[in-house]
Amino acid sequence: MSSTTALGQQAIATLKGNDYGDYIVPTQNLYPFQWNWDSAVHALALHAIGDEKRAWLELETLLASVWDNGLLPHIIFHKPSPTYFPGPDEWQTDRTPRTSAISQPPLVCYAALHIYQNATDKALALTKLRQLYPALLAHTRWWYAARFDERTNLIFTVHPWETGRDNNPVYDAPLKAVPAVAREYERRDISIVDTAERPHKFEYDRYMYLVDFYKRTNFDTATIARDCPYKVCDAGLSAILARATDAVLQIADIVSADRPADLAANLERLKKGFATLWSDELQIYCGYDLIADQLIKVPAAHNFFALFGKIPTDTFAAKMDAEINRWLAMTKFGVAGVAPDSPLYEPRRYCRGPVWPIVNWLIATGLSEYGFTATADKLKQSSLTLTTQKGFAEYYDPHDGKPCGGTTFSWTAALALHWLKLPFAE
Ligand code: GLC
């Protein structure tokens, strides 16, 4: 058996082991529920292995939890589990199944379009796309309705978890303005994963303050937007939203729905806002702290997602390609979570430096679409080498490839399957 076939088979076994029938959990124990953008990646992999029905089901299960106002929660708590904190009793949302009350990057829109465009069963794909379109549209509109800052044309997040890059140093300064929660709570993650590879108590105290704050507002969108002590524009999330908006506009045409002109206009505004995030010093787009009203000059890998969002001109894309290659020269495996020569870089601590397959895949997809296939291929090859040699970990040390965080991780396995199918290299 060739090593790619063996890798593919192990990846399929990993996904199956985490499959609960109509959704796949990221990993047992550490993340025992359905996660929003993970599920989009799972669906891409299910499609890549030819199980199109199951791919659509993954998206349907996720989108069934869109709130009436359009919010698509970051976690859907389908079944109880004692191994995760903060679980449904902490969030206290009045939903069946129960959910969290914040969102995550809307990768689901890209996944739905991609699966449709590459489907073997075109009739099924069109039926499913028609069925899912209202939820995709409602969710994309929700971001602009709930999280758009009129003054700056920037989309904001109200919790670091909404970006999917939890304790990345981009969020350090804005989090300092958030009070620490005053009550006791018990984390479960650090009894499963080495404390040195997880966020600090400092961050969790503020993460939980924010969770309590949403409850106090009764999850009211306008109150949250007005009073939240944390409002951060994240370049990574905004880029994925730009791509989602573009996808929904294309889906509207495919399903012959009226063109959502509001989304087309909002995408233009988002792009205008995005242009103000460029830093010449860092050769990258940055985050923006709306409370402190300042650019967050932190060289985070997810800031390169602008390429996936089709944001930069060719000139700016070329600058990013050069910068990515500068980072790559400092590590052995892929784009580190933070520039390896930054004082903020911690190669084994969660989102503060390790290589994450999702990050590398989003960057590579964007690079390949801009024509930077050599760099994209480097990322693909190093990701495949990493998973072949080290298994499907949550994240890895960029220098020696040490697997870190959760084990037998679904989206790592899913991306290996997806990489094996990507057109830009063999
Ligand atoms: C962590 C990651 C987030 C991911 C989740 C489940 O919270 O930061 O991006 O969705 O784990 O894998």
Coordinates of C-alpha atoms and ligand atoms in Angstrom, one line a residue:
M1 CA 0.0 0.0 0.0
S2 CA 1.4 3.4 -0.9
S3 CA 1.9 5.8 2.0
T4 CA -0.8 8.1 0.6
T5 CA -3.3 5.2 0.5
A6 CA -2.4 4.2 4.1
L7 CA -2.7 7.8 5.2
G8 CA -6.1 8.1 3.5
Q9 CA -7.3 4.9 5.2
Q10 CA -6.2 6.0 8.6
A11 CA -7.9 9.3 8.1
I12 CA -11.2 7.6 7.2
A13 CA -10.9 5.4 10.3
T14 CA -10.3 8.5 12.4
L15 CA -13.4 10.2 11.0
K16 CA -15.5 7.1 11.4
G17 CA -14.4 6.8 15.1
N18 CA -15.7 10.3 15.8
D19 CA -18.9 9.9 13.7
Y20 CA -22.1 10.1 15.7
G21 CA -24.3 9.4 12.6
D22 CA -25.4 12.8 11.5
Y23 CA -22.4 14.8 12.8
I24 CA -18.8 14.2 13.6
V25 CA -17.2 15.5 16.8
P26 CA -13.7 17.1 16.6
T27 CA -12.3 14.5 19.0
Q28 CA -13.6 12.5 21.9
N29 CA -13.4 14.0 25.5
L30 CA -11.8 17.3 24.7
Y31 CA -14.5 18.4 22.2
P32 CA -17.4 15.9 22.5
F33 CA -20.0 18.0 20.6
Q34 CA -20.5 19.4 17.1
W35 CA -18.3 22.4 16.3
N36 CA -19.4 24.9 13.6
W37 CA -16.4 25.3 11.3
D38 CA -15.0 21.9 12.0
S39 CA -18.2 20.4 10.5
A40 CA -17.6 22.4 7.3
V41 CA -14.2 20.7 7.0
H42 CA -15.7 17.3 7.8
A43 CA -18.2 17.7 5.0
L44 CA -15.4 18.6 2.5
A45 CA -13.7 15.3 3.5
L46 CA -16.8 13.2 3.3
H47 CA -17.3 14.6 -0.2
A48 CA -13.6 13.9 -1.0
I49 CA -14.1 10.2 -0.1
G50 CA -17.2 10.0 -2.3
D51 CA -19.8 9.9 0.5
E52 CA -21.8 12.9 -0.8
K53 CA -25.0 12.0 1.1
R54 CA -23.2 12.0 4.4
A55 CA -21.3 15.2 3.5
W56 CA -24.7 17.0 2.9
L57 CA -26.0 15.5 6.1
E58 CA -23.1 17.0 8.1
L59 CA -24.0 20.5 6.8
E60 CA -27.8 19.9 7.3
T61 CA -27.3 18.9 11.0
L62 CA -25.2 22.0 11.6
L63 CA -27.5 24.4 9.8
A64 CA -30.6 23.0 11.6
S65 CA -29.2 24.9 14.6
V66 CA -29.3 28.4 13.1
W67 CA -31.1 30.7 15.5
D68 CA -34.2 32.7 14.4
N69 CA -32.0 35.8 14.2
G70 CA -29.5 34.0 11.9
L71 CA -26.7 33.2 14.5
L72 CA -25.1 29.8 13.8
P73 CA -23.7 28.8 17.2
H74 CA -20.1 27.7 17.5
I75 CA -21.1 24.5 19.5
I76 CA -24.2 22.3 19.2
F77 CA -24.5 20.2 22.3
H78 CA -26.4 17.3 20.8
K79 CA -25.8 14.9 23.7
P80 CA -24.7 15.6 27.3
S81 CA -21.0 15.0 28.1
P82 CA -19.2 15.7 31.4
T83 CA -15.8 16.2 29.8
Y84 CA -16.1 19.7 28.3
F85 CA -16.3 23.1 30.0
P86 CA -18.2 25.4 29.4
G87 CA -21.0 23.0 28.5
P88 CA -24.8 23.7 27.9
D89 CA -25.5 24.5 31.6
E90 CA -23.0 27.3 31.5
W91 CA -24.4 28.8 28.3
Q92 CA -28.1 28.4 29.3
T93 CA -29.5 29.0 25.9
D94 CA -33.1 28.0 25.4
R95 CA -32.7 25.8 22.4
T96 CA -33.2 22.2 21.3
P97 CA -30.6 20.9 20.9
R98 CA -28.8 23.3 23.3
T99 CA -26.1 25.5 21.8
S100 CA -23.6 28.1 22.7
A101 CA -24.5 31.8 22.0
I102 CA -21.6 32.9 19.9
S103 CA -20.5 32.0 16.4
Q104 CA -17.4 30.8 14.4
P105 CA -16.0 31.5 10.9
P106 CA -18.8 30.8 8.4
L107 CA -16.8 28.2 6.4
V108 CA -20.0 26.3 5.9
C109 CA -21.0 28.6 3.0
Y110 CA -17.7 27.8 1.1
A111 CA -18.1 24.1 1.9
A112 CA -21.7 23.9 0.5
L113 CA -20.7 25.7 -2.7
H114 CA -17.5 23.6 -3.1
I115 CA -19.4 20.3 -2.6
Y116 CA -22.1 21.3 -5.1
Q117 CA -19.5 22.4 -7.7
N118 CA -17.6 19.2 -7.4
A119 CA -20.5 16.8 -6.8
T120 CA -20.9 13.6 -8.7
D121 CA -24.6 13.4 -7.8
K122 CA -25.6 16.8 -9.3
A123 CA -29.4 16.2 -8.7
L124 CA -28.8 15.5 -5.0
A125 CA -26.4 18.5 -4.8
L126 CA -29.0 20.9 -6.3
T127 CA -31.8 19.6 -4.0
K128 CA -29.5 20.0 -1.0
L129 CA -28.2 23.4 -2.0
R130 CA -31.8 24.6 -2.4
Q131 CA -32.8 23.2 1.0
L132 CA -29.8 24.8 2.8
Y133 CA -29.8 28.1 1.0
P134 CA -32.2 29.9 3.4
A135 CA -30.1 29.0 6.4
L136 CA -26.8 30.0 4.6
L137 CA -28.3 33.3 3.6
A138 CA -29.8 34.0 7.0
H139 CA -26.5 33.2 8.7
T140 CA -24.4 35.4 6.4
R141 CA -26.8 38.3 6.8
W142 CA -26.6 37.8 10.6
W143 CA -22.9 38.7 10.6
Y144 CA -23.6 42.0 8.8
A145 CA -26.7 42.8 10.9
A146 CA -25.2 41.8 14.3
R147 CA -21.5 42.5 14.0
F148 CA -20.9 45.3 11.5
D149 CA -19.3 48.5 12.7
E150 CA -20.6 51.3 10.6
R151 CA -17.8 53.8 11.4
T152 CA -14.9 51.5 10.3
N153 CA -16.7 49.1 7.9
L154 CA -15.2 46.3 10.0
I155 CA -16.9 43.1 11.2
F156 CA -16.3 42.5 14.9
T157 CA -16.2 39.4 17.1
V158 CA -17.3 39.5 20.8
H159 CA -15.3 36.6 22.0
P160 CA -11.9 35.2 20.9
W161 CA -13.6 31.8 20.5
E162 CA -15.6 33.3 17.6
T163 CA -12.4 33.4 15.5
G164 CA -11.6 29.8 16.1
R165 CA -8.1 31.0 17.1
D166 CA -8.9 31.2 20.8
N167 CA -5.7 32.4 22.6
N168 CA -3.8 33.8 19.7
P169 CA -1.8 36.9 20.8
V170 CA -4.0 39.1 18.5
Y171 CA -6.5 39.0 21.3
D172 CA -4.2 39.6 24.3
A173 CA -4.4 43.4 24.5
P174 CA -8.2 43.6 24.0
L175 CA -8.8 40.8 26.6
K176 CA -7.0 42.9 29.2
A177 CA -9.9 45.4 29.1
V178 CA -12.3 42.6 30.1
P179 CA -12.8 42.0 33.8
A180 CA -12.0 38.6 35.2
V181 CA -15.1 36.5 36.2
A182 CA -15.6 36.7 39.9
R183 CA -16.9 33.1 40.4
E184 CA -15.2 29.8 40.7
Y185 CA -15.3 27.4 37.7
E186 CA -13.7 24.1 36.8
R187 CA -11.8 23.7 33.5
R188 CA -11.8 20.2 32.0
D189 CA -9.4 20.8 29.2
I190 CA -6.3 20.7 31.4
S191 CA -7.1 17.3 32.8
I192 CA -7.0 16.0 29.2
V193 CA -4.2 18.0 27.6
D194 CA -0.8 19.2 29.0
T195 CA -1.4 22.6 30.7
A196 CA 1.6 24.0 28.8
E197 CA -0.2 23.4 25.5
R198 CA -3.5 25.1 26.5
P199 CA -4.6 28.7 27.3
H200 CA -3.7 30.3 30.7
K201 CA -6.2 31.0 33.6
F202 CA -5.9 34.7 32.7
E203 CA -7.7 34.1 29.4
Y204 CA -10.2 31.6 30.8
D205 CA -11.2 34.1 33.5
R206 CA -12.1 36.6 30.8
Y207 CA -13.6 34.0 28.5
M208 CA -16.1 33.2 31.3
Y209 CA -16.8 36.8 32.1
L210 CA -17.9 37.2 28.5
V211 CA -20.1 34.1 28.7
D212 CA -21.8 35.5 31.8
F213 CA -22.2 38.9 30.1
Y214 CA -24.2 37.5 27.2
K215 CA -26.5 35.7 29.6
R216 CA -27.1 39.0 31.4
T217 CA -28.2 40.6 28.2
N218 CA -30.5 37.6 27.4
F219 CA -28.4 37.1 24.3
D220 CA -29.7 40.3 22.9
T221 CA -27.7 41.2 19.8
A222 CA -28.1 45.0 20.0
T223 CA -27.2 45.1 23.7
I224 CA -24.2 42.9 23.1
A225 CA -23.0 45.1 20.2
R226 CA -23.4 48.2 22.3
D227 CA -22.1 47.1 25.7
C228 CA -19.6 44.2 25.2
P229 CA -16.2 45.1 26.7
Y230 CA -14.5 43.1 23.9
K231 CA -15.0 44.0 20.3
V232 CA -12.3 42.9 17.9
C233 CA -12.2 42.8 14.2
D234 CA -10.3 39.7 13.2
A235 CA -8.7 39.5 9.8
G236 CA -9.1 35.7 9.7
L237 CA -12.8 35.7 10.4
S238 CA -13.5 38.6 8.2
A239 CA -11.7 37.0 5.3
I240 CA -13.8 33.8 5.7
L241 CA -16.9 35.9 5.9
A242 CA -15.9 37.6 2.6
R243 CA -15.5 34.2 1.0
A244 CA -18.8 33.1 2.5
T245 CA -20.6 36.2 1.2
D246 CA -19.2 35.5 -2.3
A247 CA -20.3 31.9 -2.0
V248 CA -23.9 32.8 -1.0
L249 CA -24.1 35.2 -3.9
Q250 CA -23.1 32.4 -6.2
I251 CA -25.5 29.9 -4.6
A252 CA -28.3 32.4 -5.0
D253 CA -27.7 32.2 -8.8
I254 CA -27.4 28.4 -8.8
V255 CA -30.7 27.9 -6.9
S256 CA -32.4 30.7 -9.0
A257 CA -33.2 32.8 -5.9
D258 CA -33.4 36.6 -6.0
R259 CA -30.0 38.1 -5.8
P260 CA -29.4 39.3 -2.3
A261 CA -28.3 42.8 -3.2
D262 CA -27.7 43.7 0.4
L263 CA -25.0 41.1 0.6
A264 CA -23.2 42.3 -2.5
A265 CA -23.2 45.8 -1.1
N266 CA -22.0 44.6 2.3
L267 CA -19.2 42.6 0.8
E268 CA -17.9 45.8 -0.9
R269 CA -18.0 47.6 2.4
L270 CA -16.2 44.8 4.2
K271 CA -13.5 44.9 1.5
K272 CA -13.2 48.7 2.0
G273 CA -12.8 48.2 5.8
F274 CA -10.3 45.4 5.3
A275 CA -8.0 47.6 3.2
T276 CA -7.4 49.7 6.3
L277 CA -6.0 46.7 8.2
W278 CA -2.8 46.4 6.1
S279 CA 0.5 46.8 8.0
D280 CA 3.6 47.7 5.9
E281 CA 5.8 46.9 8.8
L282 CA 4.4 43.3 9.2
Q283 CA 3.5 42.7 5.5
I284 CA 0.2 41.3 6.6
Y285 CA -3.4 42.5 7.4
C286 CA -4.0 43.0 11.1
G287 CA -6.8 42.8 13.6
Y288 CA -8.4 45.9 15.0
D289 CA -9.5 46.6 18.6
L290 CA -12.7 48.6 18.3
I291 CA -12.8 49.4 22.1
A292 CA -9.2 50.8 22.1
D293 CA -9.7 52.1 18.5
Q294 CA -6.4 50.7 17.3
L295 CA -4.8 48.3 14.9
I296 CA -3.5 45.1 16.6
K297 CA 0.0 44.7 15.1
V298 CA 0.5 41.0 15.8
P299 CA 1.9 38.8 13.1
A300 CA -0.6 35.9 13.3
A301 CA -0.8 33.2 10.6
H302 CA -4.6 33.5 10.3
N303 CA -4.1 37.1 9.1
F304 CA -3.0 35.5 5.8
F305 CA -6.6 34.2 5.3
A306 CA -7.1 37.4 3.4
L307 CA -5.9 35.3 0.5
F308 CA -8.7 32.8 1.0
G309 CA -11.1 35.8 1.2
K310 CA -10.0 37.1 -2.2
I311 CA -9.2 40.4 -0.5
P312 CA -5.8 41.5 -1.7
T313 CA -4.8 42.8 -5.1
D314 CA -2.1 40.8 -6.8
T315 CA 0.6 43.1 -5.5
F316 CA -0.5 42.6 -1.9
A317 CA -0.9 38.9 -2.4
A318 CA 2.7 38.7 -3.7
K319 CA 3.9 40.6 -0.6
M320 CA 2.1 38.0 1.6
D321 CA 3.5 35.1 -0.4
A322 CA 7.0 36.5 0.2
E323 CA 6.3 37.0 3.9
I324 CA 4.9 33.4 4.2
N325 CA 8.1 32.1 2.6
R326 CA 10.1 34.1 5.1
W327 CA 8.2 32.4 8.0
L328 CA 8.6 29.0 6.3
A329 CA 12.3 29.3 6.2
M330 CA 12.4 29.4 10.0
T331 CA 10.5 26.2 10.7
K332 CA 10.4 22.6 9.3
F333 CA 6.6 22.1 9.1
G334 CA 4.3 24.7 7.5
V335 CA 3.2 28.1 8.6
A336 CA 3.5 28.6 12.4
G337 CA 0.5 30.1 14.2
V338 CA 2.6 33.3 14.9
A339 CA 5.7 34.6 13.1
P340 CA 8.5 32.4 14.5
D341 CA 10.8 35.5 15.0
S342 CA 8.1 37.3 17.0
P343 CA 8.7 37.6 20.8
L344 CA 5.0 36.4 21.1
Y345 CA 5.8 33.0 19.5
E346 CA 5.3 29.9 21.6
P347 CA 5.8 26.8 19.4
R348 CA 3.7 24.4 21.6
R349 CA 1.0 26.5 23.2
Y350 CA -2.3 26.2 21.3
C351 CA -2.9 29.1 19.0
R352 CA 0.2 31.0 19.9
G353 CA 2.7 29.3 17.6
P354 CA 2.0 25.6 16.7
V355 CA 1.1 24.6 13.1
W356 CA -2.6 24.0 12.6
P357 CA -3.7 22.0 9.5
I358 CA -6.8 24.2 9.1
V359 CA -4.7 27.4 9.0
N360 CA -2.2 25.9 6.5
W361 CA -5.0 24.6 4.3
L362 CA -6.9 28.0 4.2
I363 CA -3.6 29.8 3.4
A364 CA -2.7 27.3 0.7
T365 CA -6.1 27.4 -0.9
G366 CA -5.8 31.2 -1.1
L367 CA -2.2 31.1 -2.4
S368 CA -3.1 28.6 -5.1
E369 CA -6.0 30.7 -6.3
Y370 CA -3.7 33.7 -6.6
G371 CA -1.3 31.6 -8.6
F372 CA 1.3 31.0 -5.9
T373 CA 1.2 27.3 -6.4
A374 CA 4.8 26.6 -5.4
T375 CA 4.2 27.9 -1.9
A376 CA 0.8 26.3 -1.7
D377 CA 2.4 23.0 -2.7
K378 CA 5.0 23.4 0.1
L379 CA 2.2 23.7 2.6
K380 CA 0.4 20.7 1.2
Q381 CA 3.5 18.5 1.2
S382 CA 4.6 19.5 4.7
S383 CA 1.0 18.9 6.0
L384 CA 0.9 15.5 4.5
T385 CA 4.4 14.6 5.8
L386 CA 3.4 15.8 9.3
T387 CA 0.2 13.7 9.4
T388 CA 1.9 10.7 7.9
Q389 CA 4.7 10.8 10.4
K390 CA 2.9 12.1 13.5
G391 CA -0.7 11.1 13.2
F392 CA -3.8 13.3 13.4
A393 CA -3.1 15.6 16.2
E394 CA -4.9 18.9 16.9
Y395 CA -1.7 20.9 16.3
Y396 CA 2.0 20.4 16.0
D397 CA 5.3 22.0 17.0
P398 CA 6.5 23.6 13.8
H399 CA 10.2 22.6 14.4
D400 CA 10.1 18.9 15.3
G401 CA 6.5 18.1 14.5
K402 CA 5.6 17.0 18.0
P403 CA 1.9 16.3 18.1
C404 CA 0.2 18.6 20.6
G405 CA -3.3 19.1 22.1
G406 CA -6.1 16.7 21.3
T407 CA -5.5 13.3 19.5
T408 CA -7.3 11.4 16.7
F409 CA -8.6 14.8 15.6
S410 CA -11.3 14.9 12.9
W411 CA -10.5 18.0 10.9
T412 CA -6.8 17.1 10.8
A413 CA -7.8 13.7 9.3
A414 CA -10.4 15.4 7.1
L415 CA -7.9 17.8 5.7
A416 CA -5.5 15.0 4.9
L417 CA -8.2 13.5 2.7
H418 CA -9.0 16.9 1.2
W419 CA -5.3 17.6 0.5
L420 CA -5.0 14.3 -1.3
K421 CA -7.6 15.5 -3.7
L422 CA -6.5 19.1 -4.2
P423 CA -5.8 20.0 -7.7
F424 CA -2.6 22.1 -7.3
A425 CA -0.2 19.3 -6.8
E426 CA 0.2 15.6 -6.7
Ligands
GLC1 C1 -10.7 24.8 19.5 C2 -10.3 25.7 18.3 C3 -11.5 25.9 17.4 C4 -12.1 24.6 17.0 C5 -12.4 23.7 18.3 C6 -12.8 22.3 17.9 O1 -11.6 25.5 20.3 O2 -9.7 26.9 18.7 O3 -11.1 26.6 16.2 O4 -13.2 24.8 16.3 O5 -11.3 23.6 19.1 O6 -11.9 21.7 17.1

